[in-house]
Short mmCIF file of C-alpha atoms in Angstrom, two decimals:
data_model
loop_
_atom_site.label_atom_id
_atom_site.label_comp_id
_atom_site.label_asym_id
_atom_site.label_seq_id
_atom_site.Cartn_x
_atom_site.Cartn_y
_atom_site.Cartn_z
CA ILE A 837 -28.03 2.25 -5.75
CA SER A 838 -27.68 0.65 -2.35
CA THR A 839 -25.25 1.96 0.25
CA GLU A 840 -23.64 -1.51 0.35
CA ARG A 841 -22.99 -1.42 -3.40
CA LEU A 842 -21.53 2.08 -3.14
CA ARG A 843 -19.30 1.04 -0.23
CA ASP A 844 -18.09 -2.01 -2.20
CA TYR A 845 -17.35 0.20 -5.20
CA VAL A 846 -15.44 2.76 -3.10
CA GLY A 847 -13.53 -0.06 -1.38
CA ALA A 848 -12.53 -1.55 -4.74
CA PHE A 849 -11.46 1.90 -5.99
CA VAL A 850 -9.31 2.51 -2.89
CA LEU A 851 -7.69 -0.93 -3.27
CA ALA A 852 -6.98 -0.22 -6.95
CA GLY A 853 -4.98 2.83 -5.81
CA LEU A 854 -2.58 0.46 -4.06
CA ASP A 855 -2.09 -1.72 -7.15
CA PRO A 856 1.35 -1.29 -8.73
CA HIS A 857 -0.37 -1.60 -12.13
CA VAL A 858 -1.88 1.86 -12.43
CA GLY A 859 -4.29 0.74 -15.16
CA SER A 860 -6.56 -0.96 -12.64
CA GLU A 861 -7.42 2.38 -11.01
CA THR A 862 -7.90 4.05 -14.40
CA ASP A 863 -10.63 1.51 -15.24
CA PHE A 864 -12.93 3.14 -12.66
CA PHE A 865 -13.04 6.43 -14.59
CA ALA A 866 -15.40 7.42 -17.40
CA GLU A 867 -13.95 8.52 -20.76
CA ARG A 868 -14.19 12.20 -19.68
CA VAL A 869 -13.92 13.19 -16.01
CA GLN A 870 -14.07 16.42 -14.01
CA TYR A 871 -10.64 15.77 -12.48
CA TYR A 872 -9.86 17.74 -9.32
CA ASP A 873 -9.13 21.38 -10.23
CA GLU A 874 -7.73 20.45 -13.64
CA GLY A 875 -11.03 20.60 -15.55
CA VAL A 876 -12.36 17.81 -17.72
CA LEU A 877 -9.69 15.26 -18.64
CA GLY A 878 -9.73 12.15 -20.78
CA ARG A 879 -8.94 8.74 -19.33
CA GLU A 880 -5.44 8.65 -20.91
CA LYS A 881 -4.38 11.91 -19.20
CA ILE A 882 -5.74 10.56 -15.92
CA ARG A 883 -3.74 7.35 -16.38
CA LYS A 884 -0.55 9.41 -16.93
CA ASP A 885 -1.30 11.51 -13.83
CA LEU A 886 -1.80 8.36 -11.75
CA GLN A 887 1.48 6.94 -13.09
CA ARG A 888 3.33 10.13 -12.06
CA TYR A 889 1.76 9.92 -8.58
CA ALA A 890 2.73 6.24 -8.22
CA ALA A 891 6.31 7.02 -9.31
CA HIS A 892 6.51 9.92 -6.83
CA TRP A 893 5.06 7.82 -3.99
CA PRO A 894 6.01 4.18 -4.69
CA GLU A 895 5.00 3.07 -1.16
CA ARG A 896 1.34 3.94 -0.60
CA SER A 897 -1.28 2.99 1.95
CA PHE A 898 -4.91 4.15 1.78
CA TRP A 899 -7.84 3.12 3.93
CA LEU A 900 -11.39 4.21 4.59
CA ASP A 901 -11.64 6.00 7.90
CA GLY A 902 -15.38 6.19 8.48
CA ASP A 903 -18.71 5.98 6.74
CA ILE A 904 -19.52 7.00 3.21
CA THR A 905 -22.30 9.47 2.50
CA ALA A 906 -24.32 9.35 -0.71
CA GLU A 907 -26.44 12.10 -2.26
CA PRO A 908 -28.46 11.52 -5.44
CA GLN A 909 -27.64 13.96 -8.24
CA ASN A 910 -29.39 14.83 -11.50
CA GLY A 911 -30.11 11.93 -13.80
CA ASN A 912 -28.51 8.61 -12.91
CA ARG A 913 -25.67 10.08 -10.84
CA VAL A 914 -24.82 9.89 -7.16
CA ARG A 915 -22.25 11.88 -5.18
CA VAL A 916 -20.30 9.78 -2.71
CA THR A 917 -18.06 11.35 -0.05
CA PHE A 918 -15.82 9.38 2.29
CA PRO A 919 -12.95 9.98 4.73
CA LEU A 920 -9.68 8.49 3.51
CA ARG A 921 -6.44 8.16 5.46
CA TYR A 922 -3.16 7.90 3.62
CA GLU A 923 0.50 7.16 4.26
CA LEU A 924 2.94 7.83 1.45
CA ARG A 925 6.66 7.10 1.34
CA ASN A 926 9.49 7.48 -1.12
CA GLY A 927 12.82 6.70 0.51
CA GLY A 928 13.28 9.35 3.20
CA LYS A 929 10.24 11.40 2.13
CA HIS A 930 7.00 10.71 3.97
CA SER A 931 3.50 12.19 3.95
CA SER A 932 0.41 11.15 5.86
CA GLY A 933 -2.96 12.55 6.78
CA LYS A 934 -6.66 12.41 6.14
CA ILE A 935 -8.78 13.75 3.29
CA ASN A 936 -12.44 13.79 2.40
CA LYS A 937 -12.70 12.38 -1.10
CA THR A 938 -15.74 13.03 -3.28
CA LEU A 939 -16.67 10.94 -6.31
CA VAL A 940 -19.62 11.53 -8.60
CA LEU A 941 -20.64 8.16 -9.99
CA GLU A 942 -22.82 7.47 -12.98
CA ALA A 943 -24.50 4.20 -13.87
CA ALA A 944 -22.91 2.65 -16.97
CA GLY A 945 -24.87 -0.46 -17.85
CA ASP A 946 -24.69 -2.75 -14.83
CA ASP A 947 -21.62 -0.97 -13.49
CA LEU A 948 -20.68 2.46 -12.18
CA GLN A 949 -18.06 4.89 -13.42
CA ILE A 950 -16.45 7.99 -11.94
CA VAL A 951 -17.43 11.18 -13.79
CA SER A 952 -16.00 13.60 -11.21
CA VAL A 953 -13.36 13.35 -8.48
CA ASN A 954 -12.20 15.86 -5.90
CA GLU A 955 -10.80 15.91 -2.38
CA ARG A 956 -10.05 18.29 0.45
CA LYS A 957 -7.92 18.03 3.56
CA SER A 958 -9.82 16.85 6.60
CA ASP A 959 -9.57 18.65 9.92
#
């Protein structure tokens, strides 16, 4: 999988996180996903989690803040890590910062799907 294709995929995923229709972000996930520290979740539970997040932070901005790195994994998987800046707002509440987000992607036909997602605060 080319770096350009991975960067396009990550860019589309980040943009989907800004979409008020949470379903568009859910479409990037496989049926079962290693979801942060919550274990393996189905797509419906992920959709509900994303809806809660969107309701908590109705004004969201995300953007890539550097290069992506890709490491091949077992089988047809690749681990992609990228720096992501965020600004979140809900009325008077505000949060901003930078994280390193890690996705494990798996080929699914001609497309890719997320089989694992995690993140950690960046320094």
